[in-house]
Structure formats: structure tokens, C-alpha cells
């Protein structure tokens, strides 16, 4: 099943906040999402970036945005 635009945009916002160092509960509170939803987005981001962990994903995102 393909992702809808709203889901992709939410995932991008989660990726940005993850790159800024926010924890899942802080991201959830900021976006009005459940922590489970944020955890699912973070898992998807890690897979898509082939990142080993949150810190690796944050580095990849920051490096990509600064280039």
C-alpha cells in the first residue's frame, strides 16, 4: 500500500524534529500524535535511511539538509 501525502509530510516533520534531537514523547506532544505513532514513524525513517539508530539517522538527515 502506498503512503498518502499527509503521512509522508508527517514523517518528514518527525524526521526534522528527530534531527534536532527531540525524543519521541517531545515529538508526539509537539505534533499532537501518540508516542506509538511517532515510534512507528521513527522506525520507518531508520529503515528508509538504513540508519543504525536515532543518532545515525539524525546525522544523515543533518548532513543531507546542509549539503
PDB file of C-alpha atoms in Angstrom:
ATOM      1  CA  UNK A   1       0.000   0.000   0.000  1.00  0.00           C
ATOM      2  CA  UNK A   2       1.296   3.431  -0.865  1.00  0.00           C
ATOM      3  CA  UNK A   3       1.653   6.173   1.688  1.00  0.00           C
ATOM      4  CA  UNK A   4      -0.677   9.125   1.418  1.00  0.00           C
ATOM      5  CA  UNK A   5       0.635  12.684   1.235  1.00  0.00           C
ATOM      6  CA  UNK A   6      -0.355  13.572   4.805  1.00  0.00           C
ATOM      7  CA  UNK A   7       1.525  10.565   6.172  1.00  0.00           C
ATOM      8  CA  UNK A   8       4.643  11.404   4.155  1.00  0.00           C
ATOM      9  CA  UNK A   9       4.546  15.014   5.336  1.00  0.00           C
ATOM     10  CA  UNK A  10       4.134  13.961   8.977  1.00  0.00           C
ATOM     11  CA  UNK A  11       7.086  11.610   8.596  1.00  0.00           C
ATOM     12  CA  UNK A  12       9.205  14.464   7.208  1.00  0.00           C
ATOM     13  CA  UNK A  13       8.304  16.662  10.180  1.00  0.00           C
ATOM     14  CA  UNK A  14       9.161  13.822  12.573  1.00  0.00           C
ATOM     15  CA  UNK A  15      12.498  13.380  10.750  1.00  0.00           C
ATOM     16  CA  UNK A  16      13.252  17.091  11.169  1.00  0.00           C
ATOM     17  CA  UNK A  17      12.466  17.024  14.890  1.00  0.00           C
ATOM     18  CA  UNK A  18      14.459  13.811  15.325  1.00  0.00           C
ATOM     19  CA  UNK A  19      17.429  15.526  13.655  1.00  0.00           C
ATOM     20  CA  UNK A  20      17.046  18.388  16.148  1.00  0.00           C
ATOM     21  CA  UNK A  21      17.465  15.903  18.989  1.00  0.00           C
ATOM     22  CA  UNK A  22      13.903  15.676  20.292  1.00  0.00           C
ATOM     23  CA  UNK A  23      12.813  12.444  21.959  1.00  0.00           C
ATOM     24  CA  UNK A  24       9.674  10.610  20.858  1.00  0.00           C
ATOM     25  CA  UNK A  25       7.463  11.970  23.696  1.00  0.00           C
ATOM     26  CA  UNK A  26       8.503  15.551  22.867  1.00  0.00           C
ATOM     27  CA  UNK A  27       7.844  14.997  19.160  1.00  0.00           C
ATOM     28  CA  UNK A  28       4.462  13.446  19.975  1.00  0.00           C
ATOM     29  CA  UNK A  29       3.479  16.368  22.210  1.00  0.00           C
ATOM     30  CA  UNK A  30       4.570  18.945  19.648  1.00  0.00           C
ATOM     31  CA  UNK A  31       2.659  17.286  16.803  1.00  0.00           C
ATOM     32  CA  UNK A  32      -0.366  16.075  18.757  1.00  0.00           C
ATOM     33  CA  UNK A  33       0.405  12.435  17.935  1.00  0.00           C
ATOM     34  CA  UNK A  34       0.638   9.394  20.165  1.00  0.00           C
ATOM     35  CA  UNK A  35       4.118   8.237  21.151  1.00  0.00           C
ATOM     36  CA  UNK A  36       3.344   4.936  19.392  1.00  0.00           C
ATOM     37  CA  UNK A  37       2.665   6.771  16.122  1.00  0.00           C
ATOM     38  CA  UNK A  38       5.919   8.700  16.485  1.00  0.00           C
ATOM     39  CA  UNK A  39       7.791   5.470  17.251  1.00  0.00           C
ATOM     40  CA  UNK A  40       6.336   3.956  14.071  1.00  0.00           C
ATOM     41  CA  UNK A  41       7.463   6.974  12.045  1.00  0.00           C
ATOM     42  CA  UNK A  42      10.937   6.821  13.588  1.00  0.00           C
ATOM     43  CA  UNK A  43      11.193   3.107  12.753  1.00  0.00           C
ATOM     44  CA  UNK A  44      10.197   3.834   9.156  1.00  0.00           C
ATOM     45  CA  UNK A  45      12.750   6.653   8.959  1.00  0.00           C
ATOM     46  CA  UNK A  46      15.528   4.391  10.285  1.00  0.00           C
ATOM     47  CA  UNK A  47      14.666   1.759   7.679  1.00  0.00           C
ATOM     48  CA  UNK A  48      14.467   4.220   4.803  1.00  0.00           C
ATOM     49  CA  UNK A  49      17.799   5.800   5.726  1.00  0.00           C
ATOM     50  CA  UNK A  50      19.443   2.461   6.555  1.00  0.00           C
ATOM     51  CA  UNK A  51      20.409   4.099   9.845  1.00  0.00           C
ATOM     52  CA  UNK A  52      21.708   2.016  12.718  1.00  0.00           C
ATOM     53  CA  UNK A  53      19.986   4.132  15.391  1.00  0.00           C
ATOM     54  CA  UNK A  54      18.431   7.548  16.096  1.00  0.00           C
ATOM     55  CA  UNK A  55      21.779   9.305  16.330  1.00  0.00           C
ATOM     56  CA  UNK A  56      22.842   7.864  12.970  1.00  0.00           C
ATOM     57  CA  UNK A  57      19.532   8.919  11.408  1.00  0.00           C
ATOM     58  CA  UNK A  58      19.892  12.424  12.854  1.00  0.00           C
ATOM     59  CA  UNK A  59      23.397  12.696  11.409  1.00  0.00           C
ATOM     60  CA  UNK A  60      22.242  11.514   7.984  1.00  0.00           C
ATOM     61  CA  UNK A  61      19.340  13.977   7.982  1.00  0.00           C
ATOM     62  CA  UNK A  62      21.500  16.906   9.113  1.00  0.00           C
ATOM     63  CA  UNK A  63      24.222  16.069   6.587  1.00  0.00           C
ATOM     64  CA  UNK A  64      21.670  15.847   3.788  1.00  0.00           C
ATOM     65  CA  UNK A  65      19.975  19.132   4.715  1.00  0.00           C
ATOM     66  CA  UNK A  66      23.263  21.015   4.950  1.00  0.00           C
ATOM     67  CA  UNK A  67      24.533  19.884   1.530  1.00  0.00           C
TER      68      UNK A  67
END
